[in-house]
XYZ file of C-alpha atoms in Angstrom:
682
model
C 127.127 -179.330 -24.015
C 124.279 -177.139 -22.927
C 125.694 -174.395 -25.086
C 125.609 -176.482 -28.290
C 122.228 -177.841 -27.298
C 120.939 -174.293 -27.116
C 122.447 -173.596 -30.532
C 120.523 -176.572 -31.933
C 117.264 -175.503 -30.401
C 117.401 -171.866 -31.305
C 119.235 -171.778 -34.609
C 117.996 -174.789 -36.577
C 117.763 -173.002 -39.895
C 121.191 -171.493 -39.732
C 122.822 -174.752 -38.660
C 121.779 -176.388 -41.924
C 123.942 -173.850 -43.598
C 126.585 -172.639 -41.180
C 127.464 -168.995 -41.814
C 130.022 -166.733 -40.272
C 127.612 -165.341 -37.674
C 127.102 -168.850 -36.159
C 130.821 -169.143 -35.549
C 130.991 -165.624 -34.232
C 128.188 -166.400 -31.748
C 129.989 -169.670 -30.691
C 133.129 -167.659 -30.241
C 131.312 -165.206 -28.002
C 129.911 -167.977 -25.798
C 133.334 -169.673 -25.681
C 134.919 -166.494 -24.459
C 132.610 -166.509 -21.453
C 133.480 -170.157 -20.797
C 137.212 -169.439 -21.184
C 137.082 -166.998 -18.315
C 136.528 -170.016 -16.054
C 140.098 -171.067 -16.865
C 139.123 -174.602 -17.899
C 142.272 -176.689 -17.405
C 141.350 -178.853 -20.424
C 141.317 -175.792 -22.784
C 144.378 -173.882 -21.834
C 148.011 -174.910 -22.094
C 150.179 -174.769 -18.981
C 151.460 -171.266 -18.133
C 155.017 -172.381 -18.472
C 154.435 -173.545 -22.106
C 152.552 -170.414 -22.887
C 155.388 -168.217 -21.496
C 157.962 -170.180 -23.403
C 155.971 -169.688 -26.670
C 155.376 -165.969 -25.887
C 159.134 -165.449 -25.417
C 159.804 -166.848 -28.912
C 156.957 -165.348 -30.927
C 155.161 -162.732 -28.871
C 151.521 -162.047 -29.618
C 151.372 -164.718 -32.331
C 151.850 -167.361 -29.590
C 148.866 -165.918 -27.610
C 146.749 -165.830 -30.737
C 147.545 -169.451 -31.344
C 146.811 -170.447 -27.647
C 143.362 -168.754 -27.890
C 142.568 -170.412 -31.256
C 143.620 -173.800 -29.885
C 141.497 -173.257 -26.706
C 138.516 -172.380 -28.795
C 138.846 -175.354 -31.150
C 139.365 -177.758 -28.276
C 136.321 -176.445 -26.488
C 134.217 -176.570 -29.677
C 135.354 -180.156 -30.571
C 134.554 -181.337 -27.108
C 131.101 -179.734 -26.937
C 130.127 -181.016 -30.324
C 131.242 -184.494 -29.507
C 129.245 -184.566 -26.340
C 126.264 -183.202 -28.198
C 126.456 -185.919 -30.775
C 126.223 -188.507 -27.965
C 122.953 -187.083 -26.762
C 120.045 -189.397 -27.578
C 117.591 -186.515 -27.763
C 119.268 -184.943 -30.797
C 117.340 -185.662 -34.037
C 119.195 -187.831 -36.615
C 119.612 -185.154 -39.357
C 121.095 -182.698 -36.745
C 123.308 -185.366 -35.307
C 124.644 -186.145 -38.754
C 125.262 -182.432 -39.288
C 127.186 -182.226 -36.016
C 129.192 -185.368 -36.937
C 130.189 -183.630 -40.207
C 131.246 -180.552 -38.358
C 133.135 -182.686 -35.829
C 134.940 -184.587 -38.540
C 135.954 -181.317 -40.205
C 137.337 -180.076 -36.994
C 139.347 -183.308 -36.475
C 140.749 -183.104 -39.984
C 141.580 -179.456 -39.613
C 143.474 -179.968 -36.369
C 145.353 -182.966 -37.513
C 146.487 -181.156 -40.714
C 147.918 -178.311 -38.569
C 149.349 -180.565 -35.862
C 153.180 -179.955 -36.054
C 153.945 -181.411 -32.608
C 155.822 -184.476 -33.856
C 157.687 -183.327 -36.990
C 160.268 -186.000 -36.727
C 157.646 -188.650 -37.433
C 157.045 -187.216 -40.926
C 160.398 -188.791 -42.030
C 159.803 -192.496 -41.703
C 162.957 -193.335 -43.767
C 165.255 -191.415 -41.405
C 163.310 -192.881 -38.319
C 164.108 -196.374 -39.459
C 167.818 -195.736 -38.770
C 169.713 -195.022 -35.596
C 171.808 -192.275 -37.041
C 175.178 -191.228 -35.725
C 175.115 -187.530 -35.266
C 178.488 -185.816 -35.115
C 178.211 -182.246 -33.932
C 181.329 -180.179 -34.807
C 181.252 -176.977 -32.874
C 183.664 -174.123 -32.416
C 184.415 -170.465 -33.311
C 185.211 -169.202 -36.742
C 188.636 -170.416 -37.924
C 188.651 -173.541 -35.673
C 188.721 -176.092 -38.460
C 185.330 -177.564 -37.408
C 184.238 -178.221 -40.942
C 187.440 -180.000 -42.019
C 186.835 -183.434 -40.477
C 183.269 -183.495 -41.718
C 184.406 -182.806 -45.259
C 187.095 -185.442 -45.020
C 184.433 -188.008 -43.900
C 182.249 -186.957 -46.791
C 184.995 -187.265 -49.341
C 185.720 -190.849 -48.336
C 182.107 -191.984 -48.364
C 180.591 -193.927 -51.123
C 177.396 -191.740 -51.168
C 177.053 -188.398 -49.385
C 175.665 -184.865 -49.428
C 176.855 -181.558 -48.386
C 174.155 -179.001 -47.535
C 175.287 -175.302 -46.970
C 173.567 -171.982 -46.495
C 174.907 -170.259 -49.606
C 175.437 -171.135 -53.279
C 178.982 -169.883 -52.831
C 179.687 -172.412 -50.096
C 178.078 -175.272 -52.071
C 180.087 -174.336 -55.118
C 183.315 -174.191 -53.123
C 182.702 -177.702 -51.634
C 181.723 -179.069 -55.052
C 184.914 -177.679 -56.644
C 187.106 -179.107 -53.747
C 185.620 -182.521 -53.949
C 185.938 -182.716 -57.795
C 189.588 -181.492 -57.626
C 190.672 -183.489 -54.526
C 191.574 -180.426 -52.435
C 189.682 -181.240 -49.350
C 192.698 -182.932 -47.791
C 196.132 -184.045 -49.108
C 195.266 -187.724 -48.647
C 191.992 -187.651 -50.411
C 191.820 -188.192 -54.186
C 189.299 -186.293 -56.384
C 185.687 -187.478 -56.175
C 182.944 -186.940 -58.778
C 180.395 -184.681 -57.146
C 177.357 -183.020 -58.674
C 176.026 -179.557 -57.712
C 172.411 -178.553 -57.012
C 171.206 -175.153 -55.886
C 167.999 -173.181 -56.381
C 169.326 -171.625 -59.520
C 171.874 -174.098 -60.854
C 172.415 -177.783 -61.486
C 175.721 -179.179 -62.596
C 175.961 -182.894 -63.365
C 179.609 -184.075 -63.492
C 178.701 -187.741 -63.516
C 175.096 -189.132 -63.580
C 176.325 -191.985 -61.291
C 178.177 -189.791 -58.847
C 177.672 -190.739 -55.292
C 178.283 -187.230 -53.885
C 176.316 -184.002 -54.248
C 176.863 -180.474 -52.917
C 173.742 -178.340 -52.446
C 172.078 -175.449 -50.716
C 170.263 -176.657 -47.678
C 166.772 -175.984 -49.250
C 167.689 -178.373 -52.056
C 168.685 -181.272 -49.757
C 166.857 -184.426 -50.956
C 165.428 -186.263 -47.870
C 164.192 -189.127 -49.959
C 167.641 -190.563 -50.865
C 169.870 -192.668 -48.564
C 173.382 -191.484 -47.827
C 176.366 -192.909 -46.039
C 177.492 -189.463 -44.928
C 175.600 -186.073 -44.753
C 177.178 -182.705 -43.825
C 174.996 -179.822 -42.845
C 176.947 -176.518 -42.442
C 176.199 -173.508 -40.225
C 173.837 -175.504 -38.142
C 173.113 -172.509 -35.869
C 170.890 -171.230 -38.701
C 168.310 -173.817 -37.615
C 166.864 -171.017 -35.468
C 166.752 -168.431 -38.265
C 163.120 -167.169 -38.554
C 163.052 -167.060 -42.351
C 165.247 -170.007 -43.497
C 165.729 -172.114 -40.329
C 162.965 -174.565 -41.317
C 165.148 -175.915 -44.079
C 167.932 -176.869 -41.504
C 165.193 -178.445 -39.292
C 163.907 -180.528 -42.250
C 167.441 -181.634 -43.113
C 168.311 -182.535 -39.527
C 165.101 -184.470 -39.006
C 164.832 -185.967 -42.390
C 168.109 -186.831 -43.958
C 168.437 -190.658 -43.957
C 172.225 -190.852 -43.460
C 174.148 -193.369 -41.484
C 176.435 -190.515 -40.316
C 175.125 -186.958 -40.008
C 177.817 -184.298 -39.447
C 176.553 -180.973 -38.215
C 178.969 -178.023 -38.215
C 178.533 -174.711 -36.533
C 178.506 -172.698 -33.369
C 178.505 -174.177 -29.844
C 175.171 -172.390 -29.232
C 173.403 -175.137 -31.125
C 174.483 -177.971 -28.692
C 171.489 -177.890 -26.279
C 168.896 -177.878 -29.136
C 170.665 -180.644 -31.067
C 170.668 -182.733 -27.923
C 166.832 -182.417 -27.747
C 166.409 -183.222 -31.496
C 168.679 -186.204 -31.275
C 166.562 -187.546 -28.489
C 163.368 -186.899 -30.371
C 164.705 -188.820 -33.415
C 166.258 -191.679 -31.365
C 169.732 -191.014 -32.703
C 173.116 -191.089 -31.061
C 174.821 -187.667 -30.632
C 178.611 -187.122 -30.458
C 179.816 -183.616 -29.723
C 183.246 -182.569 -30.989
C 184.510 -179.229 -29.787
C 187.227 -177.260 -31.512
C 189.394 -174.225 -30.612
C 190.694 -171.525 -32.888
C 193.651 -172.571 -35.020
C 195.130 -169.108 -34.419
C 194.514 -166.901 -31.441
C 192.143 -163.964 -31.679
C 193.118 -160.743 -29.921
C 191.413 -157.380 -29.388
C 193.761 -154.446 -30.212
C 194.756 -152.228 -27.339
C 192.988 -149.263 -29.043
C 190.971 -148.421 -32.127
C 192.025 -146.504 -35.260
C 190.809 -143.480 -33.387
C 188.955 -142.431 -36.615
C 192.176 -142.251 -38.597
C 191.762 -144.337 -41.798
C 195.420 -143.629 -42.716
C 196.330 -146.332 -40.216
C 194.721 -149.005 -42.389
C 197.356 -151.564 -43.444
C 197.795 -154.254 -46.077
C 195.752 -157.374 -45.229
C 193.055 -155.448 -43.286
C 189.338 -156.044 -43.719
C 187.124 -152.986 -42.930
C 183.556 -154.012 -42.258
C 180.641 -151.697 -42.920
C 176.906 -152.377 -43.388
C 175.674 -150.573 -46.482
C 176.801 -150.216 -50.063
C 177.151 -146.424 -49.742
C 179.290 -146.768 -46.587
C 181.490 -149.436 -48.272
C 182.237 -147.263 -51.298
C 182.779 -144.197 -49.217
C 185.270 -146.044 -47.061
C 186.927 -147.457 -50.151
C 187.494 -143.957 -51.562
C 188.718 -142.557 -48.248
C 191.111 -145.401 -47.543
C 192.600 -145.215 -51.164
C 192.903 -141.473 -50.829
C 194.621 -141.527 -47.416
C 196.867 -144.700 -47.848
C 197.266 -145.183 -51.572
C 196.323 -148.867 -50.940
C 193.939 -150.535 -53.402
C 190.660 -151.919 -52.073
C 188.583 -154.860 -52.972
C 184.889 -154.817 -52.076
C 182.403 -157.481 -51.094
C 178.833 -156.979 -50.088
C 175.502 -158.793 -50.292
C 174.241 -157.252 -53.530
C 177.237 -158.375 -55.539
C 176.896 -161.678 -57.383
C 178.620 -164.598 -55.557
C 180.967 -164.921 -58.598
C 182.096 -161.386 -58.348
C 182.578 -161.625 -54.490
C 184.644 -164.696 -55.084
C 186.762 -162.867 -57.679
C 187.275 -159.966 -55.381
C 188.393 -162.394 -52.623
C 190.876 -164.038 -54.919
C 192.468 -160.617 -55.870
C 192.687 -159.834 -52.170
C 194.123 -163.170 -51.111
C 196.697 -163.076 -53.994
C 197.894 -159.564 -52.799
C 196.821 -157.886 -56.057
C 194.453 -155.784 -53.929
C 195.652 -154.631 -50.466
C 192.582 -154.109 -48.384
C 189.039 -155.646 -48.281
C 186.149 -153.418 -47.629
C 183.142 -155.526 -46.999
C 179.852 -156.026 -45.358
C 178.830 -158.848 -43.037
C 178.862 -160.968 -46.260
C 182.387 -161.968 -45.172
C 181.010 -163.750 -42.074
C 180.053 -166.700 -44.219
C 181.077 -168.247 -47.507
C 184.306 -166.475 -48.334
C 187.814 -167.708 -47.429
C 189.841 -164.580 -46.960
C 193.440 -164.179 -45.721
C 192.769 -161.306 -43.272
C 195.306 -159.974 -40.776
C 193.024 -157.434 -38.938
C 189.230 -157.006 -38.889
C 188.280 -153.361 -38.471
C 184.598 -152.605 -37.628
C 183.510 -149.304 -39.043
C 180.629 -149.438 -36.560
C 178.972 -152.006 -34.331
C 175.397 -151.223 -35.411
C 173.433 -151.564 -38.601
C 170.215 -150.327 -40.256
C 167.507 -153.083 -40.192
C 165.152 -151.284 -42.593
C 163.448 -149.409 -39.807
C 166.041 -148.332 -37.317
C 169.655 -148.678 -36.317
C 170.200 -151.713 -34.164
C 173.390 -153.153 -32.486
C 175.005 -156.151 -34.039
C 174.149 -159.363 -32.262
C 176.875 -161.169 -30.285
C 176.821 -163.964 -32.828
C 177.355 -161.572 -35.733
C 180.241 -159.785 -33.962
C 181.954 -163.076 -32.984
C 181.551 -164.552 -36.471
C 182.835 -161.458 -38.333
C 185.730 -160.905 -35.888
C 186.721 -164.492 -36.137
C 187.677 -163.875 -39.860
C 190.877 -162.254 -38.607
C 193.940 -164.488 -38.843
C 191.906 -166.962 -40.862
C 193.309 -170.098 -42.465
C 193.114 -170.538 -46.175
C 191.557 -173.516 -47.854
C 194.468 -175.680 -46.625
C 194.253 -176.528 -42.985
C 197.947 -176.306 -42.182
C 198.431 -172.795 -43.685
C 197.626 -169.866 -41.446
C 197.541 -166.281 -42.715
C 199.298 -164.994 -39.631
C 200.246 -166.083 -36.171
C 197.148 -164.386 -34.707
C 194.200 -162.385 -35.669
C 193.566 -158.831 -34.491
C 190.240 -157.106 -34.212
C 189.390 -153.487 -33.443
C 186.971 -150.624 -34.206
C 187.300 -147.480 -36.187
C 186.315 -145.331 -33.280
C 187.467 -145.607 -29.644
C 184.034 -145.322 -28.063
C 183.060 -148.741 -29.378
C 186.096 -150.715 -28.248
C 184.587 -151.635 -24.840
C 181.480 -152.943 -26.549
C 183.692 -154.991 -28.800
C 185.712 -156.496 -25.962
C 182.411 -157.250 -24.040
C 180.854 -158.950 -26.997
C 183.923 -161.141 -27.715
C 184.190 -162.061 -24.044
C 180.471 -162.838 -23.666
C 179.482 -166.476 -23.163
C 177.701 -168.240 -26.001
C 173.901 -167.879 -25.782
C 172.341 -171.317 -26.335
C 169.779 -171.815 -29.173
C 166.666 -173.484 -27.764
C 164.152 -173.666 -30.579
C 164.294 -174.929 -34.155
C 162.266 -173.094 -36.858
C 159.465 -175.108 -38.298
C 156.773 -174.689 -41.011
C 154.103 -176.997 -42.530
C 155.056 -179.111 -45.502
C 153.755 -178.196 -48.973
C 151.252 -181.051 -48.751
C 149.892 -179.770 -45.458
C 149.596 -176.232 -46.880
C 147.697 -177.510 -49.952
C 145.336 -179.646 -47.735
C 144.714 -176.638 -45.400
C 143.885 -174.319 -48.257
C 141.133 -176.729 -49.342
C 139.716 -176.996 -45.902
C 139.454 -173.331 -44.956
C 136.767 -170.925 -46.135
C 137.673 -169.252 -49.396
C 137.899 -165.567 -49.968
C 135.142 -164.532 -52.434
C 134.373 -160.903 -51.888
C 134.810 -158.058 -49.592
C 132.663 -155.078 -48.515
C 135.644 -152.797 -48.518
C 136.415 -150.646 -51.550
C 139.766 -152.240 -52.144
C 139.947 -154.929 -54.804
C 139.921 -158.467 -53.426
C 140.198 -161.724 -55.206
C 136.952 -163.018 -56.773
C 138.200 -166.627 -57.338
C 137.471 -169.475 -54.967
C 141.123 -169.668 -53.957
C 142.509 -168.444 -50.637
C 145.184 -165.678 -50.761
C 148.629 -166.630 -49.664
C 148.594 -164.078 -46.948
C 145.243 -165.339 -45.601
C 146.445 -168.863 -45.599
C 149.610 -167.980 -43.728
C 147.649 -166.058 -41.124
C 145.527 -169.206 -40.624
C 148.600 -171.306 -40.251
C 149.885 -168.986 -37.561
C 146.617 -169.243 -35.728
C 145.982 -172.932 -36.098
C 149.400 -174.583 -35.928
C 150.059 -176.755 -32.800
C 153.739 -176.948 -31.877
C 156.031 -178.606 -29.405
C 156.869 -175.261 -27.865
C 159.765 -176.680 -25.890
C 161.803 -177.459 -29.047
C 160.171 -175.633 -31.981
C 158.950 -172.243 -33.102
C 156.893 -171.446 -36.155
C 158.769 -169.927 -39.137
C 158.433 -166.196 -40.047
C 156.331 -165.943 -43.151
C 156.972 -162.236 -43.776
C 158.643 -162.690 -47.177
C 155.735 -164.853 -48.426
C 153.218 -162.369 -47.072
C 154.980 -159.481 -48.864
C 154.748 -161.495 -52.174
C 150.964 -162.107 -51.607
C 149.592 -158.782 -52.836
C 151.891 -158.878 -55.869
C 150.632 -162.380 -56.711
C 146.978 -161.432 -56.370
C 147.279 -158.117 -58.297
C 149.428 -159.470 -61.142
C 148.118 -163.061 -61.276
C 144.536 -161.794 -61.907
C 142.864 -164.845 -60.330
C 144.406 -167.190 -62.846
C 146.817 -169.111 -60.538
C 146.125 -172.276 -58.620
C 146.857 -172.398 -54.917
C 149.958 -174.571 -55.517
C 151.206 -172.021 -58.027
C 150.668 -169.143 -55.579
C 152.623 -170.935 -53.022
C 155.607 -171.475 -55.294
C 155.527 -167.857 -56.367
C 155.343 -166.796 -52.721
C 158.706 -168.474 -52.057
C 160.446 -166.564 -54.769
C 163.624 -165.219 -53.268
C 163.206 -161.671 -54.355
C 165.006 -158.753 -52.683
C 162.226 -156.301 -51.708
C 164.816 -153.476 -51.261
C 165.445 -153.612 -55.039
C 162.391 -151.972 -56.701
C 163.537 -153.119 -60.116
C 163.602 -156.798 -58.964
C 160.107 -156.469 -57.485
C 158.718 -155.030 -60.712
C 160.480 -157.772 -62.769
C 158.844 -160.401 -60.588
C 155.379 -158.735 -61.075
C 155.872 -158.724 -64.800
C 156.938 -162.403 -64.671
C 153.813 -163.352 -62.710
C 151.559 -161.531 -65.207
C 153.033 -163.233 -68.201
C 152.955 -166.613 -66.510
C 149.270 -166.191 -65.501
C 148.437 -165.323 -69.153
C 149.842 -168.741 -70.205
C 152.717 -167.205 -72.132
C 156.229 -168.537 -72.479
C 158.110 -166.119 -70.314
C 161.077 -164.385 -71.908
C 163.481 -162.551 -69.653
C 163.611 -159.455 -71.864
C 159.781 -159.077 -71.756
C 159.889 -158.925 -67.958
C 162.738 -156.382 -67.907
C 161.325 -153.882 -70.332
C 161.641 -150.268 -69.140
C 163.751 -151.219 -66.073
C 166.945 -149.707 -67.504
C 168.998 -152.770 -66.394
C 169.564 -154.304 -69.783
C 170.480 -150.955 -71.315
C 173.052 -150.426 -68.642
C 174.675 -153.808 -69.293
C 174.759 -153.134 -72.967
C 176.521 -149.821 -72.453
C 179.104 -151.385 -70.167
C 179.668 -154.261 -72.524
C 180.415 -151.745 -75.356
C 182.902 -149.953 -73.104
C 184.395 -153.366 -72.149
C 184.937 -154.356 -75.811
C 186.438 -151.035 -76.703
C 188.833 -151.348 -73.672
C 189.852 -154.790 -74.950
C 190.593 -153.360 -78.355
C 192.801 -150.610 -76.912
C 194.567 -153.235 -74.717
C 195.323 -155.357 -77.814
C 196.567 -152.413 -79.667
C 198.900 -151.436 -76.846
C 200.290 -155.026 -76.659
C 200.743 -154.919 -72.875
C 199.686 -157.032 -69.951
C 198.032 -154.239 -68.107
C 194.496 -154.920 -66.839
C 191.778 -154.216 -69.332
C 190.168 -151.746 -66.958
C 193.312 -149.464 -67.383
C 192.032 -148.878 -70.925
C 188.474 -147.967 -69.975
C 187.222 -144.507 -71.040
C 187.522 -141.644 -68.597
C 183.888 -140.749 -69.149
C 182.065 -141.264 -65.798
C 178.595 -141.239 -67.406
C 178.694 -145.027 -67.897
C 181.159 -146.638 -65.485
C 179.994 -145.326 -62.100
C 178.219 -146.547 -58.940
C 174.722 -145.977 -60.309
C 175.487 -148.206 -63.287
C 176.948 -150.823 -60.868
C 173.560 -150.800 -59.065
C 171.691 -151.329 -62.282
C 173.997 -154.279 -63.089
C 173.426 -155.710 -59.673
C 169.638 -155.533 -60.205
C 170.008 -157.191 -63.611
C 171.979 -160.032 -62.106
C 169.390 -160.544 -59.316
C 166.599 -160.805 -61.921
C 168.621 -163.197 -64.125
C 169.162 -165.358 -61.036
C 165.443 -165.189 -60.282
C 164.644 -166.458 -63.835
C 166.916 -169.399 -63.347
C 165.300 -170.135 -60.044
C 161.831 -169.979 -61.535
C 162.995 -172.191 -64.424
C 163.283 -175.156 -62.013
C 159.792 -174.529 -60.486
C 157.996 -173.616 -63.760
C 160.240 -175.289 -66.488
C 157.664 -175.148 -69.292
C 157.059 -171.464 -68.996
C 160.568 -170.283 -68.073
C 162.178 -172.283 -70.913
C 164.803 -169.848 -72.155
C 167.421 -170.981 -69.645
C 170.423 -171.181 -71.954
C 169.903 -167.582 -73.163
C 169.598 -166.378 -69.516
C 172.678 -168.269 -68.396
C 174.693 -166.649 -71.240
C 173.406 -163.209 -70.281
C 174.180 -163.859 -66.652
C 177.823 -164.644 -67.468
C 178.057 -161.367 -69.509
C 176.580 -159.433 -66.629
C 179.059 -160.894 -64.173
C 181.876 -159.836 -66.531
C 180.424 -156.310 -66.860
C 180.090 -156.004 -63.009
C 183.733 -157.010 -62.553
C 184.884 -154.650 -65.244
C 182.813 -151.755 -63.873
C 184.333 -152.295 -60.424
C 187.899 -152.390 -61.791
C 187.264 -149.277 -63.966
C 185.935 -147.298 -60.919
C 189.065 -148.313 -58.988
C 191.436 -147.348 -61.859
C 189.845 -143.945 -62.274
C 190.058 -143.275 -58.605
C 193.833 -144.254 -58.641
C 194.349 -141.851 -61.621
C 192.637 -139.021 -59.780
C 194.768 -139.472 -56.726
C 197.912 -139.531 -58.863
C 197.004 -136.254 -60.600
C 196.364 -134.693 -57.203
C 199.792 -135.908 -55.996
C 198.291 -138.079 -53.292
C 198.841 -141.766 -52.612
C 202.305 -143.168 -53.255
C 200.879 -146.679 -53.467
C 198.411 -145.589 -56.185
C 201.326 -144.018 -58.136
C 203.295 -147.302 -57.935
C 200.280 -149.284 -59.060
C 199.689 -147.017 -62.021
C 203.397 -147.030 -63.030
C 203.322 -150.778 -62.959
C 200.142 -151.280 -64.956
C 199.549 -148.086 -66.996
C 201.686 -147.047 -70.044
C 203.134 -143.561 -69.563
C 201.324 -142.349 -72.672
C 197.923 -143.050 -71.136
C 198.455 -141.500 -67.655
């Protein structure tokens, strides 16, 4: 109180127009007071340690900010109550105090469950289905959904949402369940089968928490702790107003879900499942010998280059034909590759950790090329959860619960020195998830942006925004510092993706975007490892900021992606013509040109970039429908691109088989070519 009294007495002029130096001075005085370890200002050491374990220095920054604001709010309030303070100064202090109260209430995330009054009006029955991969834990939940009058499935991937949507509409969830009309909603796609359909399958970010449901299913519930996307699972768990809420995933989520059920006042029922087929670790590795790869194997690597290198080596040493699946491939192409593998038309799957989620594969053995991966900065070991989830794909059931691929699944590594690590990882107990990821709502972010000081200019030489709007990066830094959390159950989401978008938005938006528009653009799911996709998004922001109708082609100029697709499309049409002239049933890729200048890995990468940007356009079309209005044209181009990617993959595989045959290597390759390729073309 004496501190603020001193401020009033010595800095009257400045208090009538508070500037940055006033707050810097207050912060300096507070720092002296904080050294006294005022119990009212600091959180308990246990809470602080818990927060630090989750988010490191960010938690300490938040604790200091909260301590300062608590101290300031208390001192100002006590000063207001002083009878000796002149009326005009007391009014100024009341205004400051009110601003502080509003600021702290806006960033108060300690009771997120109370934001969802509709869900809190129910005593929901939470059914937690937990078990390892290939345990059938999702089966019962989907049966309950298919029998409900109204319901929703929320999954982590468009591929999974599409699969559930397809199974519900075709009645293949269970033999006793007839087809049900179900609509599809993802970030890039909406398919309305029936306007009055009671069921919807969606990605978890698209789950509508304003509608009532009889049954809701949330898949891969362990992702609630994911730093980037976990907040969407948290929102769905806390907010879906469903009589029955089925949560499917790993047993690691049980402790956290018990806490959340208690916070929500819901009843929790835990259902534990065991694998439908046993999982065994092989007695030894491949010992580096890829000739030991067998039909039905899945070899797991963690980069595109490693995947294609393994594919070539396996085909050369065994003659077996390989399917591929990795994150950069479109979901539709991955699904097609999985179908070819499951049908036995391709012998081996070479894949990334993309197989850990979203693909039903009939795998006999899982072979890890390595147990580490590059995280963008350094090589890091796979987590226990990743190893367990990928290994669990061995011996996997198909879409029908009573059909197993093999009596048991086998898992091993390529090199012997990693076998002990594999055994230890699979034998390790499950590590419990203790915190759910959380972030402020869109409304809270908009309110906060209006309350905080705006960025107007900078003394540095670098260009800074000159508008009265706060940059996305600055706003997110403020959220990190100001948010108040229940640190026993929640942790703040990681805003790194949005922060990486911020300089692009400021540079290309040219101060023409509102704060709400900036926040939408910041959430654009761009792959920052793809320079072409990043450039495309920058072009799209610039055209949108100019008020133009955004055409896909205008954003993709000079990127080389459209030209690559056109070249492949021409090759595809010519191959179809040769196939028709030959009047055979051989795959169209057999008739592709032998010229490697078009159908190669580099072209495939360009097509993948093109598909990413087409998907981004569709995503933006739902957020800015008036500007991104050429949806039909983009959807048609996307289908053509998917066909070109599939054709390019097949052509690369056929050319490889031809090369092996000419070299006299690979009996299986010879058999495949004799079956599909006319003798006149070999």
